[in-house]
Amino acid sequence: MIDISHQQDQFEVVPTLVQPTLVEVLKSRVKADMAKEAQLPEVQTLSIDHMLQARLASFDPESDDVEAENAFYVADLGEVYRQHLRWKALLPRIEPFFAMKCNPDPMVMRLLASLGAGFDCASKNEIQSVLEMGVNPSRIIYANPCKQNSFVKYAYQNKVRMMTFDNAEELHKIKRFHPEAQLVLRILTDDSKSLCKLGLKFGAPLDTTAYLLATAQELGLDVIGVSFHVGSGCFDANAFGEAVIRARRVFDQAKDYGFTFNFLDVGGGFPSAHVTEGITFEKVAAILGSTVDALFGPEVRVIAEPGRYYVGSAFTLATQVIARRTIARDLSEVLTSEQSQNPSHMYYINDGMYGSFNCIMFDHQVCEPQVLLKAGEYAYQQETMDPLGLASVWGPTCDSIDCISPKASLPLMEAGDWLYFENMGAYTITAASQFNGFRKSEILYTTTEQEVSLHF
Ligand SMILES: *Cc1c(COP(=O)(O)O)cnc(C)c1O
């Protein structure tokens, strides 16, 4: 029998408080932490503006505090909460399982756990960190179609039952190490309308699903439904509708192999809140919600694996200009128009491609620097009156690939000034390295929402 009942967490979240504050919710989650090492970092209740300003004001360039000039993030947990509310309002039928690889920040994870979200994990360590927060294993989907043997054993030992597959070899592995798994067949969908295409690596083409279902039937494995991923950074909302139609076909096919599917996982690929042109979450929700309702009865449980959606807009990164190089030109010569359009200043900042800005390479992002502090003047979200020049912006390492912006329009900055980058929450810190001895940027927390509702 398939048991997909919604099991309770191993503890109740702040049962006595009717309308707790977001900070209280986090505190009670930390208390329940089974790793017991966890400490709640300070969570302020200031605006992002005030957070940035307070941190810069406390920084004295003459002091001996060598850490204070490092780049830092301001994370707004209230923004994560608002995204959750938006999800619940627009896709009430679809349960979000946060794809933690996108940003496994401990505060973000705890907030989402408290709000009742599930988690999409891809490795033993990811599963372990979710279980240690006191989350019930039924709220985890192990959504990696190609798993290491020992990780499958770990899932078995820890009662994580839902997992995806897309090939027959994986079925044999699961038969051996986790015969009671609740399997979800990941199918291939059209990912041509996405920045990060995942179909090259994962997803069973529809002409292979019959064979896979037959194999699962022979092995006596329990397949409960279908999953897909339209690709990360999807820019065409129709991709979701088409993928659901494909999933329906596999649901019908499964009956021939003795399976009654009752589980649909519509994956990730949902746009972050700062995306307001082209694809928006509203458009995706309208197409996805209606297609799911049209093709799947209420007996089918529907989940999704949003990553970027939850965190993209919640993190702002502040970096210091650590050096400037002026590109020498022979001023006696009249510049050709091409030369005059080339950047004449190179700015070096203290986070880069090997750190937070790995998203430029791995996630195909374009990161726009904005002036945060110039000549002691605070400039967050202010239009500059200074003339703009073309410049390039570079990270701190010794590698020339470490370029953040080859052509940025900036006023003349000095070493010691600060730049900031918005919408840096998705696929940034999570993949940052310490290459060349530079450490990951620290995170300061605030929440722009005070009270939260835990009942939806
Ligand atoms: C990366 C990934 C996600 C999250 O994708 P987003 O585009 O960030 O929403 C979800 N599911 C799977 C299986 C993934 O690999």
Short mmCIF file of C-alpha atoms and ligand atoms in Angstrom, two decimals:
data_model
loop_
_atom_site.label_atom_id
_atom_site.label_comp_id
_atom_site.label_asym_id
_atom_site.label_seq_id
_atom_site.Cartn_x
_atom_site.Cartn_y
_atom_site.Cartn_z
CA MET A 1 0.00 0.00 0.00
CA ILE A 2 1.13 3.47 -0.73
CA ASP A 3 1.04 5.74 2.24
CA ILE A 4 1.18 9.38 1.31
CA SER A 5 -0.71 10.68 4.30
CA HIS A 6 0.59 13.94 5.65
CA GLN A 7 2.50 12.95 8.69
CA GLN A 8 3.18 15.32 11.50
CA ASP A 9 6.62 16.66 12.22
CA GLN A 10 8.40 15.31 15.23
CA PHE A 11 7.45 18.41 17.14
CA GLU A 12 4.81 21.06 16.95
CA VAL A 13 5.80 24.55 16.03
CA VAL A 14 5.14 27.08 18.81
CA PRO A 15 1.77 25.63 19.78
CA THR A 16 0.96 28.32 22.31
CA LEU A 17 1.37 31.32 20.07
CA VAL A 18 -1.59 32.13 17.89
CA GLN A 19 0.24 34.58 15.68
CA PRO A 20 3.96 34.20 16.39
CA THR A 21 6.57 36.50 14.96
CA LEU A 22 8.86 35.13 12.32
CA VAL A 23 11.79 35.35 14.73
CA GLU A 24 9.90 33.33 17.38
CA VAL A 25 9.14 30.67 14.81
CA LEU A 26 12.82 30.40 13.95
CA LYS A 27 13.78 30.22 17.62
CA SER A 28 11.47 27.32 18.32
CA ARG A 29 12.77 25.51 15.25
CA VAL A 30 16.34 25.91 16.41
CA LYS A 31 15.39 24.49 19.83
CA ALA A 32 14.06 21.40 18.14
CA ASP A 33 17.20 20.98 16.09
CA MET A 34 18.45 17.45 16.53
CA ALA A 35 22.02 18.37 15.71
CA LYS A 36 21.92 20.55 18.85
CA GLU A 37 24.84 22.58 17.60
CA ALA A 38 22.63 25.06 15.94
CA GLN A 39 22.61 28.60 17.19
CA LEU A 40 20.28 31.22 15.95
CA PRO A 41 22.19 34.04 14.34
CA GLU A 42 20.75 37.42 15.10
CA VAL A 43 17.70 38.21 12.98
CA GLN A 44 16.94 41.92 12.81
CA THR A 45 13.63 43.49 11.89
CA LEU A 46 15.06 46.31 9.78
CA SER A 47 14.66 47.18 6.12
CA ILE A 48 17.42 46.04 3.76
CA ASP A 49 18.33 49.69 3.40
CA HIS A 50 18.85 50.05 7.15
CA MET A 51 20.76 46.79 7.40
CA LEU A 52 23.24 47.88 4.74
CA GLN A 53 23.57 51.34 6.19
CA ALA A 54 24.11 50.09 9.74
CA ARG A 55 26.80 47.68 8.66
CA LEU A 56 28.66 50.26 6.59
CA ALA A 57 28.36 52.84 9.35
CA SER A 58 29.97 50.42 11.80
CA PHE A 59 32.91 49.90 9.48
CA ASP A 60 35.96 51.95 10.31
CA PRO A 61 38.69 51.63 7.68
CA GLU A 62 41.31 52.61 10.27
CA SER A 63 40.31 49.95 12.79
CA ASP A 64 42.18 46.69 13.29
CA ASP A 65 39.08 44.61 12.53
CA VAL A 66 40.30 42.79 9.45
CA GLU A 67 36.93 41.13 8.78
CA ALA A 68 34.81 44.24 8.59
CA GLU A 69 35.66 45.16 5.02
CA ASN A 70 34.65 41.75 3.65
CA ALA A 71 31.73 41.46 1.28
CA PHE A 72 28.47 40.52 3.01
CA TYR A 73 24.90 39.56 2.27
CA VAL A 74 21.69 40.91 3.71
CA ALA A 75 19.08 38.14 3.66
CA ASP A 76 15.43 39.18 4.04
CA LEU A 77 13.55 36.20 5.47
CA GLY A 78 10.33 38.19 5.14
CA GLU A 79 10.72 38.00 1.37
CA VAL A 80 10.94 34.19 1.58
CA TYR A 81 7.77 34.21 3.66
CA ARG A 82 5.97 36.46 1.15
CA GLN A 83 6.93 34.08 -1.65
CA HIS A 84 5.44 31.23 0.36
CA LEU A 85 2.17 33.16 0.81
CA ARG A 86 2.11 33.90 -2.90
CA TRP A 87 2.59 30.24 -3.69
CA LYS A 88 -0.23 29.22 -1.36
CA ALA A 89 -2.54 31.83 -2.86
CA LEU A 90 -1.85 31.03 -6.52
CA LEU A 91 -1.14 27.29 -6.47
CA PRO A 92 -3.10 26.09 -3.42
CA ARG A 93 -3.27 22.54 -4.67
CA ILE A 94 0.46 22.10 -5.25
CA GLU A 95 2.68 21.40 -2.22
CA PRO A 96 6.07 23.09 -2.44
CA PHE A 97 9.17 20.97 -1.70
CA PHE A 98 12.03 23.49 -1.59
CA ALA A 99 14.96 22.44 -3.83
CA MET A 100 17.61 23.07 -1.21
CA LYS A 101 20.57 22.98 -3.59
CA CYS A 102 19.49 26.43 -4.70
CA ASN A 103 20.35 27.94 -1.31
CA PRO A 104 20.57 25.67 1.75
CA ASP A 105 20.86 28.64 4.09
CA PRO A 106 20.03 27.37 7.61
CA MET A 107 17.62 30.21 8.35
CA VAL A 108 15.79 29.89 5.04
CA MET A 109 15.56 26.13 5.57
CA ARG A 110 14.22 26.51 9.11
CA LEU A 111 11.65 29.06 8.09
CA LEU A 112 10.38 26.87 5.26
CA ALA A 113 10.33 23.81 7.53
CA SER A 114 8.21 25.75 10.03
CA LEU A 115 5.85 26.91 7.30
CA GLY A 116 5.19 23.29 6.40
CA ALA A 117 7.13 23.10 3.13
CA GLY A 118 8.74 19.84 2.08
CA PHE A 119 12.28 19.46 0.74
CA ASP A 120 13.82 18.23 -2.49
CA CYS A 121 17.17 16.64 -1.61
CA ALA A 122 19.79 15.22 -3.94
CA SER A 123 22.39 13.72 -1.60
CA LYS A 124 22.91 12.10 1.79
CA ASN A 125 24.13 15.33 3.35
CA GLU A 126 21.13 17.26 2.13
CA ILE A 127 18.75 14.62 3.50
CA GLN A 128 20.63 14.54 6.80
CA SER A 129 20.47 18.29 7.31
CA VAL A 130 16.70 18.29 6.73
CA LEU A 131 16.13 15.39 9.14
CA GLU A 132 18.25 17.13 11.76
CA MET A 133 15.84 20.05 11.69
CA GLY A 134 13.17 17.67 12.95
CA VAL A 135 11.38 17.37 9.62
CA ASN A 136 9.48 14.14 9.08
CA PRO A 137 11.07 11.93 6.36
CA SER A 138 7.71 11.88 4.55
CA ARG A 139 8.32 15.54 3.73
CA ILE A 140 11.46 14.75 1.74
CA ILE A 141 11.69 13.70 -1.88
CA TYR A 142 15.06 12.32 -2.92
CA ALA A 143 14.86 13.86 -6.38
CA ASN A 144 18.08 12.70 -7.95
CA PRO A 145 17.49 10.03 -10.61
CA CYS A 146 21.08 8.71 -10.34
CA LYS A 147 22.04 7.93 -6.76
CA GLN A 148 25.07 6.48 -5.01
CA ASN A 149 24.42 3.05 -3.39
CA SER A 150 25.25 4.20 0.12
CA PHE A 151 22.93 7.20 -0.22
CA VAL A 152 20.05 4.89 -1.16
CA LYS A 153 20.85 2.78 1.92
CA TYR A 154 20.88 5.92 4.03
CA ALA A 155 17.45 6.88 2.69
CA TYR A 156 16.19 3.41 3.55
CA GLN A 157 17.59 3.51 7.09
CA ASN A 158 16.05 6.93 7.67
CA LYS A 159 12.61 6.17 6.19
CA VAL A 160 12.91 8.55 3.27
CA ARG A 161 10.75 6.72 0.78
CA MET A 162 9.96 9.02 -2.13
CA MET A 163 12.65 9.05 -4.80
CA THR A 164 12.90 9.63 -8.51
CA PHE A 165 14.38 7.40 -11.24
CA ASP A 166 14.66 7.58 -15.00
CA ASN A 167 16.53 4.42 -16.00
CA ALA A 168 16.35 0.66 -15.51
CA GLU A 169 19.75 0.29 -13.81
CA GLU A 170 18.55 2.58 -11.04
CA LEU A 171 15.53 0.32 -10.51
CA HIS A 172 17.81 -2.65 -9.89
CA LYS A 173 19.85 -0.59 -7.44
CA ILE A 174 16.72 0.49 -5.58
CA LYS A 175 15.41 -3.08 -5.52
CA ARG A 176 18.61 -4.08 -3.76
CA PHE A 177 18.94 -1.24 -1.26
CA HIS A 178 15.44 0.21 -0.77
CA PRO A 179 12.77 -2.22 -1.99
CA GLU A 180 9.99 -0.28 -0.27
CA ALA A 181 10.73 3.01 -1.96
CA GLN A 182 7.88 5.02 -3.44
CA LEU A 183 9.22 5.64 -6.90
CA VAL A 184 8.54 8.61 -9.10
CA LEU A 185 9.34 8.29 -12.79
CA ARG A 186 11.09 11.42 -14.03
CA ILE A 187 10.17 12.02 -17.63
CA LEU A 188 11.90 14.13 -20.24
CA THR A 189 10.16 17.33 -21.26
CA ASP A 190 11.00 20.14 -23.65
CA ASP A 191 13.63 22.26 -21.88
CA SER A 192 14.53 24.41 -24.89
CA LYS A 193 12.85 27.42 -23.24
CA SER A 194 15.14 27.41 -20.21
CA LEU A 195 18.51 28.92 -19.31
CA CYS A 196 19.73 25.76 -17.59
CA LYS A 197 18.73 22.72 -19.56
CA LEU A 198 18.48 19.57 -17.51
CA GLY A 199 17.16 17.20 -20.19
CA LEU A 200 20.65 16.47 -21.41
CA LYS A 201 21.35 14.67 -18.18
CA PHE A 202 18.02 13.51 -16.75
CA GLY A 203 14.55 12.42 -17.76
CA ALA A 204 13.18 9.31 -19.46
CA PRO A 205 12.05 9.90 -23.05
CA LEU A 206 8.42 8.87 -23.51
CA ASP A 207 9.40 5.96 -25.77
CA THR A 208 11.24 4.37 -22.82
CA THR A 209 8.61 4.70 -20.11
CA ALA A 210 6.77 1.49 -21.06
CA TYR A 211 9.96 -0.50 -20.65
CA LEU A 212 10.75 1.17 -17.33
CA LEU A 213 7.26 0.51 -15.97
CA ALA A 214 7.47 -3.12 -17.08
CA THR A 215 10.84 -3.47 -15.35
CA ALA A 216 9.49 -1.96 -12.13
CA GLN A 217 6.51 -4.31 -12.29
CA GLU A 218 8.76 -7.34 -12.73
CA LEU A 219 10.91 -6.26 -9.80
CA GLY A 220 7.83 -5.75 -7.65
CA LEU A 221 8.68 -2.11 -7.02
CA ASP A 222 6.12 0.53 -6.16
CA VAL A 223 5.92 3.35 -8.69
CA ILE A 224 3.52 6.05 -7.44
CA GLY A 225 3.69 8.71 -10.14
CA VAL A 226 5.57 11.01 -12.44
CA SER A 227 7.94 13.95 -12.12
CA PHE A 228 9.51 16.37 -14.57
CA HIS A 229 11.61 19.53 -14.60
CA VAL A 230 11.09 22.03 -17.40
CA GLY A 231 14.62 23.40 -16.83
CA SER A 232 15.88 26.01 -14.44
CA GLY A 233 15.39 29.63 -15.40
CA CYS A 234 12.47 28.69 -17.65
CA PHE A 235 11.27 31.62 -19.76
CA ASP A 236 8.15 30.13 -21.36
CA ALA A 237 5.17 29.44 -19.10
CA ASN A 238 3.68 27.09 -21.72
CA ALA A 239 6.48 24.61 -21.01
CA PHE A 240 4.73 23.75 -17.73
CA GLY A 241 1.39 23.04 -19.39
CA GLU A 242 2.96 20.85 -22.06
CA ALA A 243 4.91 18.89 -19.48
CA VAL A 244 1.73 18.18 -17.49
CA ILE A 245 0.09 16.83 -20.64
CA ARG A 246 3.05 14.46 -21.11
CA ALA A 247 2.79 13.34 -17.51
CA ARG A 248 -0.87 12.51 -18.07
CA ARG A 249 0.11 10.15 -20.90
CA VAL A 250 2.44 8.23 -18.59
CA PHE A 251 -0.28 8.08 -15.92
CA ASP A 252 -2.53 6.37 -18.46
CA GLN A 253 0.23 4.07 -19.64
CA ALA A 254 0.98 2.98 -16.06
CA LYS A 255 -2.41 1.27 -15.78
CA ASP A 256 -1.25 -1.31 -18.35
CA TYR A 257 1.47 -2.33 -15.92
CA GLY A 258 -0.74 -2.62 -12.89
CA PHE A 259 0.07 0.76 -11.36
CA THR A 260 -2.49 3.26 -10.14
CA PHE A 261 -0.60 6.52 -10.03
CA ASN A 262 -1.68 9.13 -7.51
CA PHE A 263 1.36 11.40 -7.36
CA LEU A 264 2.53 14.18 -9.68
CA ASP A 265 5.70 16.23 -9.14
CA VAL A 266 5.85 19.28 -11.41
CA GLY A 267 9.50 20.05 -10.56
CA GLY A 268 11.19 23.45 -10.42
CA GLY A 269 11.87 26.22 -12.91
CA PHE A 270 9.57 28.83 -11.35
CA PRO A 271 10.76 32.43 -11.78
CA SER A 272 12.11 34.49 -8.89
CA ALA A 273 10.02 37.43 -7.63
CA HIS A 274 12.19 40.04 -9.33
CA VAL A 275 11.29 38.67 -12.76
CA THR A 276 8.44 40.91 -13.85
CA GLU A 277 8.81 40.79 -17.62
CA GLY A 278 8.20 37.80 -19.86
CA ILE A 279 7.59 34.81 -17.65
CA THR A 280 6.14 35.63 -14.24
CA PHE A 281 4.99 33.36 -11.45
CA GLU A 282 1.41 34.55 -12.05
CA LYS A 283 1.54 33.34 -15.66
CA VAL A 284 3.08 30.00 -14.72
CA ALA A 285 0.54 29.48 -11.94
CA ALA A 286 -2.39 30.27 -14.26
CA ILE A 287 -1.29 27.74 -16.88
CA LEU A 288 0.02 25.08 -14.51
CA GLY A 289 -2.85 25.22 -12.02
CA SER A 290 -5.55 24.97 -14.66
CA THR A 291 -3.83 22.19 -16.64
CA VAL A 292 -3.28 20.13 -13.51
CA ASP A 293 -6.91 20.56 -12.46
CA ALA A 294 -8.17 19.68 -15.94
CA LEU A 295 -6.12 16.49 -16.24
CA PHE A 296 -5.81 15.15 -12.69
CA GLY A 297 -8.58 14.35 -10.24
CA PRO A 298 -8.44 15.26 -6.54
CA GLU A 299 -7.11 11.80 -5.65
CA VAL A 300 -3.77 12.81 -7.16
CA ARG A 301 -1.36 14.50 -4.77
CA VAL A 302 0.60 17.22 -6.56
CA ILE A 303 3.94 18.60 -5.39
CA ALA A 304 6.57 20.92 -6.91
CA GLU A 305 10.28 21.51 -6.31
CA PRO A 306 10.77 25.30 -6.48
CA GLY A 307 14.27 26.55 -5.74
CA ARG A 308 14.99 29.93 -7.30
CA TYR A 309 11.40 31.04 -6.73
CA TYR A 310 11.77 31.17 -2.96
CA VAL A 311 15.16 32.81 -2.52
CA GLY A 312 16.19 34.66 -5.70
CA SER A 313 15.02 38.09 -4.59
CA ALA A 314 15.67 37.63 -0.86
CA PHE A 315 19.45 38.20 -0.81
CA THR A 316 21.38 41.40 -1.50
CA LEU A 317 25.18 41.32 -1.73
CA ALA A 318 27.40 44.25 -0.73
CA THR A 319 31.01 44.28 -1.93
CA GLN A 320 33.87 46.66 -1.45
CA VAL A 321 35.92 48.07 -4.30
CA ILE A 322 39.38 46.89 -3.23
CA ALA A 323 41.37 48.26 -6.15
CA ARG A 324 40.99 50.28 -9.31
CA ARG A 325 43.09 50.22 -12.42
CA THR A 326 42.92 52.99 -14.98
CA ILE A 327 43.61 51.81 -18.46
CA ALA A 328 46.30 54.04 -19.94
CA ARG A 329 45.61 55.48 -23.32
CA ASP A 330 47.75 57.73 -25.43
CA LEU A 331 45.80 60.90 -24.92
CA SER A 332 47.56 62.69 -27.75
CA GLU A 333 45.76 60.49 -30.20
CA VAL A 334 42.14 61.00 -30.95
CA LEU A 335 40.31 57.97 -29.72
CA THR A 336 38.55 55.95 -32.33
CA SER A 337 34.88 55.49 -31.54
CA GLU A 338 35.54 51.85 -30.73
CA GLN A 339 38.25 52.76 -28.24
CA SER A 340 36.10 55.36 -26.58
CA GLN A 341 33.48 52.72 -25.98
CA ASN A 342 35.88 50.44 -24.20
CA PRO A 343 35.94 50.45 -20.42
CA SER A 344 38.55 52.83 -19.10
CA HIS A 345 38.50 51.68 -15.49
CA MET A 346 38.79 48.23 -14.04
CA TYR A 347 37.33 47.77 -10.57
CA TYR A 348 38.30 44.83 -8.38
CA ILE A 349 35.82 43.83 -5.70
CA ASN A 350 36.02 41.34 -2.82
CA ASP A 351 33.66 38.66 -4.07
CA GLY A 352 33.82 37.11 -7.52
CA MET A 353 33.29 34.29 -9.96
CA TYR A 354 34.83 31.71 -7.62
CA GLY A 355 32.57 32.97 -4.85
CA SER A 356 29.00 34.28 -5.05
CA PHE A 357 29.24 35.18 -8.72
CA ASN A 358 29.68 31.58 -9.82
CA CYS A 359 26.04 32.10 -10.89
CA ILE A 360 27.37 33.95 -13.94
CA MET A 361 29.04 30.80 -15.19
CA PHE A 362 26.80 28.03 -13.85
CA ASP A 363 23.45 29.79 -13.82
CA HIS A 364 23.85 32.09 -16.84
CA GLN A 365 23.06 35.19 -14.83
CA VAL A 366 23.85 38.80 -15.59
CA CYS A 367 24.80 40.69 -12.42
CA GLU A 368 24.42 44.47 -12.40
CA PRO A 369 26.59 46.44 -10.00
CA GLN A 370 25.00 49.44 -8.29
CA VAL A 371 26.64 52.09 -6.16
CA LEU A 372 26.21 51.56 -2.42
CA LEU A 373 28.77 53.92 -0.89
CA LYS A 374 30.83 56.45 -2.77
CA ALA A 375 33.15 58.96 -1.12
CA GLY A 376 31.37 58.33 2.17
CA GLU A 377 27.95 59.04 0.66
CA TYR A 378 25.37 56.31 1.02
CA ALA A 379 23.65 55.70 -2.33
CA TYR A 380 21.42 52.61 -1.99
CA GLN A 381 18.62 52.81 -4.58
CA GLN A 382 19.47 56.40 -5.39
CA GLU A 383 20.04 57.84 -8.83
CA THR A 384 23.55 59.17 -9.13
CA MET A 385 24.15 62.73 -10.29
CA ASP A 386 27.75 61.94 -11.22
CA PRO A 387 28.72 61.36 -14.85
CA LEU A 388 28.78 57.69 -15.78
CA GLY A 389 31.71 55.99 -17.46
CA LEU A 390 32.23 52.56 -18.87
CA ALA A 391 34.03 50.22 -16.55
CA SER A 392 34.61 46.54 -16.04
CA VAL A 393 34.16 44.82 -12.68
CA TRP A 394 36.36 41.94 -11.53
CA GLY A 395 36.55 39.52 -8.62
CA PRO A 396 39.55 39.30 -6.28
CA THR A 397 41.28 36.11 -7.49
CA CYS A 398 44.26 35.90 -9.81
CA ASP A 399 42.27 34.30 -12.63
CA SER A 400 41.18 36.41 -15.59
CA ILE A 401 37.98 34.38 -15.89
CA ASP A 402 37.00 36.12 -12.66
CA CYS A 403 35.09 38.90 -14.44
CA ILE A 404 31.73 39.96 -13.03
CA SER A 405 30.75 42.59 -15.53
CA PRO A 406 32.76 43.27 -18.70
CA LYS A 407 30.89 46.52 -19.37
CA ALA A 408 29.22 48.35 -16.54
CA SER A 409 28.07 51.92 -16.45
CA LEU A 410 29.38 53.44 -13.23
CA PRO A 411 30.42 56.80 -11.83
CA LEU A 412 34.11 57.12 -10.99
CA MET A 413 34.70 54.96 -7.92
CA GLU A 414 37.68 54.73 -5.59
CA ALA A 415 39.10 51.80 -3.69
CA GLY A 416 37.16 51.70 -0.41
CA ASP A 417 33.82 52.54 -2.04
CA TRP A 418 31.09 49.89 -2.05
CA LEU A 419 28.91 48.29 -4.74
CA TYR A 420 25.82 46.16 -4.25
CA PHE A 421 24.02 43.52 -6.28
CA GLU A 422 20.35 42.67 -5.83
CA ASN A 423 18.60 39.33 -6.36
CA MET A 424 21.59 37.22 -5.36
CA GLY A 425 19.75 34.48 -3.45
CA ALA A 426 19.66 31.66 -6.00
CA TYR A 427 22.63 29.49 -6.96
CA THR A 428 25.20 31.89 -5.49
CA ILE A 429 26.64 31.16 -2.01
CA THR A 430 25.66 27.50 -2.32
CA ALA A 431 28.31 26.89 -4.99
CA ALA A 432 30.89 29.43 -3.80
CA SER A 433 34.42 28.11 -3.35
CA GLN A 434 37.32 29.38 -1.28
CA PHE A 435 39.67 29.39 -4.27
CA ASN A 436 42.77 31.51 -3.83
CA GLY A 437 42.14 31.86 -0.10
CA PHE A 438 39.07 34.06 -0.33
CA ARG A 439 36.28 33.10 1.98
CA LYS A 440 32.58 33.01 1.40
CA SER A 441 30.70 36.20 2.13
CA GLU A 442 29.00 36.38 5.48
CA ILE A 443 25.20 36.65 5.79
CA LEU A 444 23.32 39.16 7.95
CA TYR A 445 19.67 38.37 8.55
CA THR A 446 16.64 40.55 8.76
CA THR A 447 12.94 40.13 8.24
CA THR A 448 10.69 42.73 6.69
CA GLU A 449 7.65 40.72 7.81
CA GLN A 450 6.98 40.50 11.53
CA GLU A 451 4.13 38.09 12.21
CA VAL A 452 3.65 34.89 10.30
CA SER A 453 0.77 32.52 9.93
CA LEU A 454 1.55 28.83 10.21
CA HIS A 455 -1.90 27.75 9.13
CA PHE A 456 -2.81 27.66 5.49
C1 LIG B 1 17.63 22.23 -9.49
C2 LIG B 1 16.39 21.45 -9.36
C3 LIG B 1 15.21 22.07 -8.89
C4 LIG B 1 15.09 23.54 -8.63
O1 LIG B 1 15.05 24.27 -9.81
P1 LIG B 1 14.68 25.84 -9.79
O2 LIG B 1 14.80 26.25 -11.21
O3 LIG B 1 15.65 26.53 -8.91
O4 LIG B 1 13.29 25.96 -9.30
C5 LIG B 1 14.11 21.26 -8.69
N1 LIG B 1 14.15 19.94 -8.94
C6 LIG B 1 15.26 19.31 -9.39
C7 LIG B 1 15.22 17.84 -9.62
C8 LIG B 1 16.40 20.05 -9.63
O5 LIG B 1 17.49 19.43 -10.09
#
